[in-house]
PDB file of C-alpha atoms in Angstrom:
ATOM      1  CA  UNK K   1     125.943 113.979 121.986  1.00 93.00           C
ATOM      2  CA  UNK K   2     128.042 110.750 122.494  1.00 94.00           C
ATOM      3  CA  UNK K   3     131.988 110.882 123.054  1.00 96.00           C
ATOM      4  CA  UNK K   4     133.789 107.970 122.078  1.00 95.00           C
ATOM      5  CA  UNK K   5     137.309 108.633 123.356  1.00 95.00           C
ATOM      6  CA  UNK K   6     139.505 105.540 121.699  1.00 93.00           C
ATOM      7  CA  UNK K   7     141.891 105.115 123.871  1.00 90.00           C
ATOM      8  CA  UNK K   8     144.016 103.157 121.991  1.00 91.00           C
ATOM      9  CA  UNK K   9     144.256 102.412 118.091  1.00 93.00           C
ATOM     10  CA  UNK K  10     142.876  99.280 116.804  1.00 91.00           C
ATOM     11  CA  UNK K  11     145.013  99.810 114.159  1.00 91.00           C
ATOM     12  CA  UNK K  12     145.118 101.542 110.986  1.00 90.00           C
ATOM     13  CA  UNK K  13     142.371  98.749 108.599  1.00 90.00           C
ATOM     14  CA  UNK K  14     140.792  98.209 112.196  1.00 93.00           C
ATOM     15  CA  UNK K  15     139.997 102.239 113.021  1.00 93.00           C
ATOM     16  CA  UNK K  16     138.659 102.886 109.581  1.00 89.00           C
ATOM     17  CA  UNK K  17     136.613 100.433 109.984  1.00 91.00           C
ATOM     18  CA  UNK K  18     135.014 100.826 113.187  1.00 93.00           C
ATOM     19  CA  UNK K  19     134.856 104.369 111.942  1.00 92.00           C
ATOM     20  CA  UNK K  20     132.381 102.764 109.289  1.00 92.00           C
ATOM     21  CA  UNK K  21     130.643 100.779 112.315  1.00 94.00           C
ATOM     22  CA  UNK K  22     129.263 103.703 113.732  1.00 95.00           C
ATOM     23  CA  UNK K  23     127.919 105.419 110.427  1.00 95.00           C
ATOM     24  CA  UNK K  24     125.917 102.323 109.736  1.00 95.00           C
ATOM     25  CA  UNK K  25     124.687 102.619 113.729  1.00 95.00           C
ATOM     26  CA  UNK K  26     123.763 106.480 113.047  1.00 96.00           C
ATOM     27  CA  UNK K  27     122.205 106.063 109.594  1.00 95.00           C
ATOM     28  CA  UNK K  28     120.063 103.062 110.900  1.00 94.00           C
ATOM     29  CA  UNK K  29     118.572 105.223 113.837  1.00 92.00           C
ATOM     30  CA  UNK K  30     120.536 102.892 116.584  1.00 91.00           C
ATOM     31  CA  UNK K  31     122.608 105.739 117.476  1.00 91.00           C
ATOM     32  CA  UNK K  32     122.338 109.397 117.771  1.00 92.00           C
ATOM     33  CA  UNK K  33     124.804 112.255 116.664  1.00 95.00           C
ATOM     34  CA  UNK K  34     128.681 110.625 117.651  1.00 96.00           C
ATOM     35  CA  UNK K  35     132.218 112.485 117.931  1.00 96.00           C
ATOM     36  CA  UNK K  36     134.810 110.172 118.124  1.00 97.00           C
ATOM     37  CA  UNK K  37     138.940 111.087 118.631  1.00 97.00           C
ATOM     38  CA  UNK K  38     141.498 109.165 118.828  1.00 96.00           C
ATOM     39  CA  UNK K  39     145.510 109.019 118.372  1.00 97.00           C
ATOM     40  CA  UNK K  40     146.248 106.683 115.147  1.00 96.00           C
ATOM     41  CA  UNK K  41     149.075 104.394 114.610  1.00 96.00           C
ATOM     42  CA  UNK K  42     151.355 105.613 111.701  1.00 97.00           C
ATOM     43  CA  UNK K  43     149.040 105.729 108.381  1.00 96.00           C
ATOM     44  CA  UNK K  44     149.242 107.192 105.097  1.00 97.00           C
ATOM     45  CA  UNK K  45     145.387 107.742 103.887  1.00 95.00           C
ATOM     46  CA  UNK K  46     145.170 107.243  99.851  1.00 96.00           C
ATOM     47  CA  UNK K  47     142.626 108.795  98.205  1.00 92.00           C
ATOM     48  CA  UNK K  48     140.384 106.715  95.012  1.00 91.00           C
ATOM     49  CA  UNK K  49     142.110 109.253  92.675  1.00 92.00           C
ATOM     50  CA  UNK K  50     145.947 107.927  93.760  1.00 96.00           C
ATOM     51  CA  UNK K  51     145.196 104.199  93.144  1.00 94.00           C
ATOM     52  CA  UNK K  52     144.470 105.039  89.774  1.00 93.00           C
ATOM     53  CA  UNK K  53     148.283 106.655  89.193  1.00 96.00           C
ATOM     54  CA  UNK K  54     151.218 104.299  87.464  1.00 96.00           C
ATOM     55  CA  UNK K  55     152.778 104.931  90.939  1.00 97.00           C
ATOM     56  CA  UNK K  56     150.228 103.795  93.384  1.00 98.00           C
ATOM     57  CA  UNK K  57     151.925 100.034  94.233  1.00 98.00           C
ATOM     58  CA  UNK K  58     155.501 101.900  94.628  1.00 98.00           C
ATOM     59  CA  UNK K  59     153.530 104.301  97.072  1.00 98.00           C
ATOM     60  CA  UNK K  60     152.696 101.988  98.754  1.00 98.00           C
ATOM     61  CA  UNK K  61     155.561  99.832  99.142  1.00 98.00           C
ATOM     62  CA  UNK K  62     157.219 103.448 100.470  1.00 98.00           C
ATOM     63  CA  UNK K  63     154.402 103.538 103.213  1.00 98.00           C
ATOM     64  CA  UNK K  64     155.228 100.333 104.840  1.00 97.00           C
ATOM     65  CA  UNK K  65     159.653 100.874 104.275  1.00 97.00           C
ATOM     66  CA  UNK K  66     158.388 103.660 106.631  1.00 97.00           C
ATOM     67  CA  UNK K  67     157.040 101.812 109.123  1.00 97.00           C
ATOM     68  CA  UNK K  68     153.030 103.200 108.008  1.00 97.00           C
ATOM     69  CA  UNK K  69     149.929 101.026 107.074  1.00 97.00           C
ATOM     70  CA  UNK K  70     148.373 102.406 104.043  1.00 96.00           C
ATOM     71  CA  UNK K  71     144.605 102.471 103.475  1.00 94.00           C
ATOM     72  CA  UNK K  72     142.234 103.559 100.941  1.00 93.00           C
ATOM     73  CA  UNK K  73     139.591 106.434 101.597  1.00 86.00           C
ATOM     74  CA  UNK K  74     135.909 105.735 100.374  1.00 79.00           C
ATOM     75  CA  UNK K  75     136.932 109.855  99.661  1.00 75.00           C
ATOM     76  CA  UNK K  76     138.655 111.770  98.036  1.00 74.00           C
ATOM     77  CA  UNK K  77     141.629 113.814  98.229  1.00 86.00           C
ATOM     78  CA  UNK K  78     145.318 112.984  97.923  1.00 94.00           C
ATOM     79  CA  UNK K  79     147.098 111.010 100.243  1.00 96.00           C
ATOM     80  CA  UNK K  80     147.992 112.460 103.864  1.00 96.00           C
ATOM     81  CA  UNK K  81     149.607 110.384 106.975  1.00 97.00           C
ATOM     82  CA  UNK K  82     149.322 110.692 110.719  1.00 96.00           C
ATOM     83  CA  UNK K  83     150.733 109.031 113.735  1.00 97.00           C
ATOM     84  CA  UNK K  84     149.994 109.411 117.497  1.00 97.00           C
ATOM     85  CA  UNK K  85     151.304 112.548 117.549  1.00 98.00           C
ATOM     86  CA  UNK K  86     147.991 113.443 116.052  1.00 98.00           C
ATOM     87  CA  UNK K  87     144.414 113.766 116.455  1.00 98.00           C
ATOM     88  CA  UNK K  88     141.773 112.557 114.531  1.00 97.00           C
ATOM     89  CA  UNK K  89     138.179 113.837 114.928  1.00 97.00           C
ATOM     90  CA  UNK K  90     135.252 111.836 113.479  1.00 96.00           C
ATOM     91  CA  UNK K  91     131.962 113.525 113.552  1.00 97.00           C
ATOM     92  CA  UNK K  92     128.853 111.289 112.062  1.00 97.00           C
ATOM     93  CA  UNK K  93     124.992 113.008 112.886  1.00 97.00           C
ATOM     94  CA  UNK K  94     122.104 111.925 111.230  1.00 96.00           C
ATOM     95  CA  UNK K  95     120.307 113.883 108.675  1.00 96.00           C
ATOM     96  CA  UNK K  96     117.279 113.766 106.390  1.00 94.00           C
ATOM     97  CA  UNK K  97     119.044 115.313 103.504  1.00 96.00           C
ATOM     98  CA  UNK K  98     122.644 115.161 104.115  1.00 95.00           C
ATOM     99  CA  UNK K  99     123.881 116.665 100.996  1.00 95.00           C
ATOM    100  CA  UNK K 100     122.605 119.719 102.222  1.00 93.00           C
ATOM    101  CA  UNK K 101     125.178 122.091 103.646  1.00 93.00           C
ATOM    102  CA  UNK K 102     128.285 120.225 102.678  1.00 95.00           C
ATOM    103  CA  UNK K 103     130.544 123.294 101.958  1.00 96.00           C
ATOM    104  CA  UNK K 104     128.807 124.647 105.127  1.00 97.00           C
ATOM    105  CA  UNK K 105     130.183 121.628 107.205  1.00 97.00           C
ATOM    106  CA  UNK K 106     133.537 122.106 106.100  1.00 97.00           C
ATOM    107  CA  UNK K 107     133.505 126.088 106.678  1.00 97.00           C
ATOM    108  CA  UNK K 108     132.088 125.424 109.743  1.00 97.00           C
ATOM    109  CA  UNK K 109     134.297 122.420 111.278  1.00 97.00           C
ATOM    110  CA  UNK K 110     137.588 124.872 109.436  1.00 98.00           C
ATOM    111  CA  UNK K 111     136.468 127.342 111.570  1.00 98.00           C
ATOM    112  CA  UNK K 112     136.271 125.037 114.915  1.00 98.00           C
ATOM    113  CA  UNK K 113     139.631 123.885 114.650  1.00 98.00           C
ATOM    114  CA  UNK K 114     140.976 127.234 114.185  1.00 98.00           C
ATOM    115  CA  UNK K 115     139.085 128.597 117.421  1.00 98.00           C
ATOM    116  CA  UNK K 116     140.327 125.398 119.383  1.00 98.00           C
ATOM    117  CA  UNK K 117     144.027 126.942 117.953  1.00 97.00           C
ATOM    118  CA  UNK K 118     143.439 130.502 119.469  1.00 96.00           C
ATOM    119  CA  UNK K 119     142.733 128.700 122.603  1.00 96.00           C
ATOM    120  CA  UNK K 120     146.507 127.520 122.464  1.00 96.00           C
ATOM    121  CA  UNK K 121     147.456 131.516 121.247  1.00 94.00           C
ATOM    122  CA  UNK K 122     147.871 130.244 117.797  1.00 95.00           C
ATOM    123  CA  UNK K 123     146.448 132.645 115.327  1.00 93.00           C
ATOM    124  CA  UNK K 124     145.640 130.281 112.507  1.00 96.00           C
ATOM    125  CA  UNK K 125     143.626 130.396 109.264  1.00 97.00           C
ATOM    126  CA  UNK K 126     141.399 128.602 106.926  1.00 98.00           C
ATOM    127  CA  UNK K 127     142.414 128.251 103.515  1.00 97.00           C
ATOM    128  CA  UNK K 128     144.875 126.108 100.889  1.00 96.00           C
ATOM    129  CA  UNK K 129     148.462 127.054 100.813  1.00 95.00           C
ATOM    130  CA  UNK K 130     150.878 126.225  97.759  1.00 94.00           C
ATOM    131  CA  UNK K 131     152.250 123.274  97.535  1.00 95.00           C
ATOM    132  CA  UNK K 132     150.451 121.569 100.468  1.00 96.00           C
ATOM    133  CA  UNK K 133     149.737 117.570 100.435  1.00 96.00           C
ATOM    134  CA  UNK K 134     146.019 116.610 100.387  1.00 95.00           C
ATOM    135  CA  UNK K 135     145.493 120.180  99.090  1.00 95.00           C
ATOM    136  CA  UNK K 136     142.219 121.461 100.221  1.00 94.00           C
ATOM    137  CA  UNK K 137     140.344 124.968 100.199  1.00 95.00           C
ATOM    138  CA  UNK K 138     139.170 124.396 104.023  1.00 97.00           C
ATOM    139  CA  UNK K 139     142.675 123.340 105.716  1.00 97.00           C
ATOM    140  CA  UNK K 140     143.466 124.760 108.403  1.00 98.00           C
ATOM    141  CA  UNK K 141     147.250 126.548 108.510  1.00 97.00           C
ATOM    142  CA  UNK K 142     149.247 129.275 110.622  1.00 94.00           C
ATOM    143  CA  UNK K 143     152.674 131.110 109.979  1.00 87.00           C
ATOM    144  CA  UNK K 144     155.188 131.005 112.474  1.00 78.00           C
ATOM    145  CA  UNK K 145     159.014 130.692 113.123  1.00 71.00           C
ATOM    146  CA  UNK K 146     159.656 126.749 112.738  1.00 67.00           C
ATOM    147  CA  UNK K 147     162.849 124.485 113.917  1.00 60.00           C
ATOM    148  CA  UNK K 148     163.407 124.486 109.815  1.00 65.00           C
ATOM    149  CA  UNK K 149     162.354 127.959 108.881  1.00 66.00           C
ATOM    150  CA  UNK K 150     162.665 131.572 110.542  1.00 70.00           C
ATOM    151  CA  UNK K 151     159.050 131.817 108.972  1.00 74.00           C
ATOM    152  CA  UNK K 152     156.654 129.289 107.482  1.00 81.00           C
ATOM    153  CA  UNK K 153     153.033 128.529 106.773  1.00 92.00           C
ATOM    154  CA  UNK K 154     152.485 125.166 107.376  1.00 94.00           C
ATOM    155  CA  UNK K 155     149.303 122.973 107.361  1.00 97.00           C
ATOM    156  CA  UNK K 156     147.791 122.019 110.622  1.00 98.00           C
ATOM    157  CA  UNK K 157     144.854 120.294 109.966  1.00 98.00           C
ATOM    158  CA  UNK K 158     142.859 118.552 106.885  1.00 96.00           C
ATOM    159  CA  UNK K 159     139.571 117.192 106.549  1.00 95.00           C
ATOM    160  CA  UNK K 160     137.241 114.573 104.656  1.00 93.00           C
ATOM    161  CA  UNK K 161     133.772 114.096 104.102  1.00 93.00           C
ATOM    162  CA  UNK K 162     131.382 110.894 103.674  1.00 93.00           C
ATOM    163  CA  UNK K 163     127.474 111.594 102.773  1.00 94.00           C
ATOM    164  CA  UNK K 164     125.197 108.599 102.644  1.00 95.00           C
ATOM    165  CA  UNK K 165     121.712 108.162 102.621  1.00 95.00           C
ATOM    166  CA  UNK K 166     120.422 109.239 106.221  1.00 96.00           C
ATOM    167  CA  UNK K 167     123.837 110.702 107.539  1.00 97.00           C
ATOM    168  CA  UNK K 168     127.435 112.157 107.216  1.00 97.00           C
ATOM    169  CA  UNK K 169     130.635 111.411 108.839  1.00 96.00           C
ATOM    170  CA  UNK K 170     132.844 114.266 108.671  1.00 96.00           C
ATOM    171  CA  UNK K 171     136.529 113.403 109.647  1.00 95.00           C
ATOM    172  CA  UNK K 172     139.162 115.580 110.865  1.00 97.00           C
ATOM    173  CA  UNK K 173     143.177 115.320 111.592  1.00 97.00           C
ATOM    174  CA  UNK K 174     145.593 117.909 113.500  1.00 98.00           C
ATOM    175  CA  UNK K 175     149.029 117.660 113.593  1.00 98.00           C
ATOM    176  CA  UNK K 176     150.100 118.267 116.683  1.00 98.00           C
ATOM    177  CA  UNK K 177     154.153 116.376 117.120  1.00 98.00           C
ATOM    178  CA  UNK K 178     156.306 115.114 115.293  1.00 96.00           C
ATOM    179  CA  UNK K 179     156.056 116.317 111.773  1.00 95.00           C
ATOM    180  CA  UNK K 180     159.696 115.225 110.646  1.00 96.00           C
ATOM    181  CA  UNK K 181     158.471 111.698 109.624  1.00 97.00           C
ATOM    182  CA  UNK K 182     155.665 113.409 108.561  1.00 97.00           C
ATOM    183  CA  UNK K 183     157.389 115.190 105.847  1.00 96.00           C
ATOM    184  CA  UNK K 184     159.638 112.451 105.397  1.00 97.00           C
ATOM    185  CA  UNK K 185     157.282 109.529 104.257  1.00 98.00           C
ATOM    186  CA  UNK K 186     155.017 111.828 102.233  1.00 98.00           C
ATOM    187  CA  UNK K 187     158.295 112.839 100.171  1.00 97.00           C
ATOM    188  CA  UNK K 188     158.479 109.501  99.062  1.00 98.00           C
ATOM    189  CA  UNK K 189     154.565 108.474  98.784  1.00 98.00           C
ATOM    190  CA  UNK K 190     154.141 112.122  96.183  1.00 98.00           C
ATOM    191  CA  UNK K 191     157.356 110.959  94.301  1.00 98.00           C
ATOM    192  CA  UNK K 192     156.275 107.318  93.442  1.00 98.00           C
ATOM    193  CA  UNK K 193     153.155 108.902  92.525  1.00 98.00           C
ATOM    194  CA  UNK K 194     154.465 111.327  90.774  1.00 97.00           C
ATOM    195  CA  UNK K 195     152.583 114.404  92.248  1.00 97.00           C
ATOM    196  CA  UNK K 196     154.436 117.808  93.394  1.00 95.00           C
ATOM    197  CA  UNK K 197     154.294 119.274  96.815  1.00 95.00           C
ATOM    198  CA  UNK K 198     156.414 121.465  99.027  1.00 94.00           C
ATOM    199  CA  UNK K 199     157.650 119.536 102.097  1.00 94.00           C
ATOM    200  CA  UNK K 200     158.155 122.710 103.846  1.00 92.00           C
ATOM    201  CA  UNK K 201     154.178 123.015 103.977  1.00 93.00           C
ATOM    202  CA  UNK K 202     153.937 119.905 106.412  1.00 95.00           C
ATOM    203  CA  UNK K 203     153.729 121.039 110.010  1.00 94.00           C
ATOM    204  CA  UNK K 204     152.656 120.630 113.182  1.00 96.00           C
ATOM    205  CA  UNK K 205     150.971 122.681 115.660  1.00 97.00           C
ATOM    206  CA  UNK K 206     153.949 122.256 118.359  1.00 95.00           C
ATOM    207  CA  UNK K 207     156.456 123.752 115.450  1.00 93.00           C
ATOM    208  CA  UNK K 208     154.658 126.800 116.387  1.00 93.00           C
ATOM    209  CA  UNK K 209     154.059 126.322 119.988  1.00 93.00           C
ATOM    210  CA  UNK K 210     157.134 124.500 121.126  1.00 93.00           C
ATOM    211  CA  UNK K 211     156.034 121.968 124.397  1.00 96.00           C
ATOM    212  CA  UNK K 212     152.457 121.744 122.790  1.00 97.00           C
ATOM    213  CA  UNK K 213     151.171 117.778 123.462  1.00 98.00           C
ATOM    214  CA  UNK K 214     148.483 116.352 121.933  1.00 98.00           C
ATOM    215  CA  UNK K 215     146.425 116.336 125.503  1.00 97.00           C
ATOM    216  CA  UNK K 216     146.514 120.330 125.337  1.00 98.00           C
ATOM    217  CA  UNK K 217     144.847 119.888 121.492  1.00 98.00           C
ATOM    218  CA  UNK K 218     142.159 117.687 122.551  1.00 98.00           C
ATOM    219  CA  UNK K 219     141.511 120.108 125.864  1.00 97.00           C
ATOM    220  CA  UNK K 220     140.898 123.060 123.060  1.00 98.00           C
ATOM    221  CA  UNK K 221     139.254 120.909 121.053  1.00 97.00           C
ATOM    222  CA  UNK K 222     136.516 119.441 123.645  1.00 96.00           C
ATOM    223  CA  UNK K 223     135.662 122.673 124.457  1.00 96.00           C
ATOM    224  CA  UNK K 224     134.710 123.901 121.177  1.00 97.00           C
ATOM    225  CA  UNK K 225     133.197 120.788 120.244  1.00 96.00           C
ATOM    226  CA  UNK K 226     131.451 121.262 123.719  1.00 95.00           C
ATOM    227  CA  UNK K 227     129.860 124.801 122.903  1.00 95.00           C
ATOM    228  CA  UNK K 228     128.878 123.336 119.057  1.00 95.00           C
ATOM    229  CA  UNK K 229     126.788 120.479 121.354  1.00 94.00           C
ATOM    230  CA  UNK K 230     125.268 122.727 123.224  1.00 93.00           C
ATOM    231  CA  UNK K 231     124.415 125.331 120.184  1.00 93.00           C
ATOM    232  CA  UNK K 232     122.877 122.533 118.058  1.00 92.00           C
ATOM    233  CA  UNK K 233     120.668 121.368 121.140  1.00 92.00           C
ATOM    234  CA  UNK K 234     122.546 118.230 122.303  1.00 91.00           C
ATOM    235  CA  UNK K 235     123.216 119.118 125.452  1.00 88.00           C
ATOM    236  CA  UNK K 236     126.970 118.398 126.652  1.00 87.00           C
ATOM    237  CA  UNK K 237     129.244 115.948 125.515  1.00 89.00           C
ATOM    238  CA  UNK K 238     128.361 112.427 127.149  1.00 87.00           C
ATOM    239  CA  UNK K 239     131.992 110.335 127.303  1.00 88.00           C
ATOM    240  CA  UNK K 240     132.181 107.388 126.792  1.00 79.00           C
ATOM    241  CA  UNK K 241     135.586 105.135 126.748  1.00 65.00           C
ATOM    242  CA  UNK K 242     136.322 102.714 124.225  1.00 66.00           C
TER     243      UNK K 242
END
């Protein structure tokens, strides 16, 4: 199994797209099963169902004040941001019948993240939590004492999923710094589109496990990543930098 490790952002337009790149390589037979992760530049990730809101161009204006690039996901969801304090996972195999086993993936690549979190002594779980952003039934979230709260659940990690004809891309983002501006530019993006959410619900993983650096996420992560390679016959994870 082939590891892209970006290490740099092309940028926000330039990672979605090369994102896209390597779907088309994987669905056309040119390439076999890919994981790709990389640190993104400040984004806030719309889903199809915000641009149809009364509030979508003021959401966006609030993106950019922020210093983010907004894009539009070919999924759906609500809208969720990241920076380089976090990691995003792309995972695109081929497959004969890719609809098959899509709440399977997401139970499955839920459970992953949460493992790579007990590597870091984080006990964390799978499941939505009230008032989250980009609600989801297979986020990923933990409880702990926070800088704002003696006790909080916050949301760690979402995910997203693309099916088309011969493959899948499943896509994954952790939190793992900085989740003040975080909170901060979604509070504006959910007001101009008019949605509710509880700020206090946006996280990160180093809230809970002060020192924690993205490097020490992507250590746990490889290594469970590594063992699903090996389980599903690929052999170990073949790096390659980009």
């Amino acid at each position: 199994m082939k590891l892209i490790r970006q290490r740099e952002s092309l940028g926000a337009e330039q990672d979605y797209q090369a994102g896209e790149n390597i779907l088309r390589a994987v669905r056309s037979g040119s390439a076999g099963p890919v994981l790709r992760i990389y640190q993104p530049r400040p984004t806030v990730a719309f889903g199809r169902r915000d641009e149809l809101l009364p509030g979508f161009a003021a959401a966006q204006r609030a993106v950019k004040r922020a210093g983010y690039t907004p894009v539009v996901r070919k999924v759906g969801g609500r809208a969720a941001a990241y920076h380089r304090g976090c990691l995003v996972i792309d995972h695109i195999e081929p497959a004969s019948d890719p609809k098959a086993e899509i709440q399977q993936r997401y139970a499955l690549f839920a459970d992953m993240v949460v493992a790579a979190m007990e590597e870091l002594e984080i006990a964390a779980e799978v499941g939505e939590i009230p008032g989250e952003y980009c609600p989801g039934e297979y986020s990923v979230h933990a409880t702990g004492r926070t800088i704002d709260s003696p006790m909080a659940t916050i949301k760690l990690s979402g995910a997203a999923q693309r099916i088309v004809q011969g493959a899948w891309y499943f896509s994954t983002v952790v939190v793992v710094e900085q989740s003040e501006p975080i909170r901060a530019v979604l509070t504006d993006v959910y007001r101009s589109l008019g949605l509710e959410w509880n700020p206090a619900t946006a996280g990160a993983v180093e809230d809970l496990r002060p020192g924690t650096r993205v490097s020490d996420v992507e250590s746990a992560l490889r290594k469970v990543y590594g063992m699903y390679a090996r389980h599903m016959g690929y052999g170990s994870l073949q790096e390659q930098a980009f």
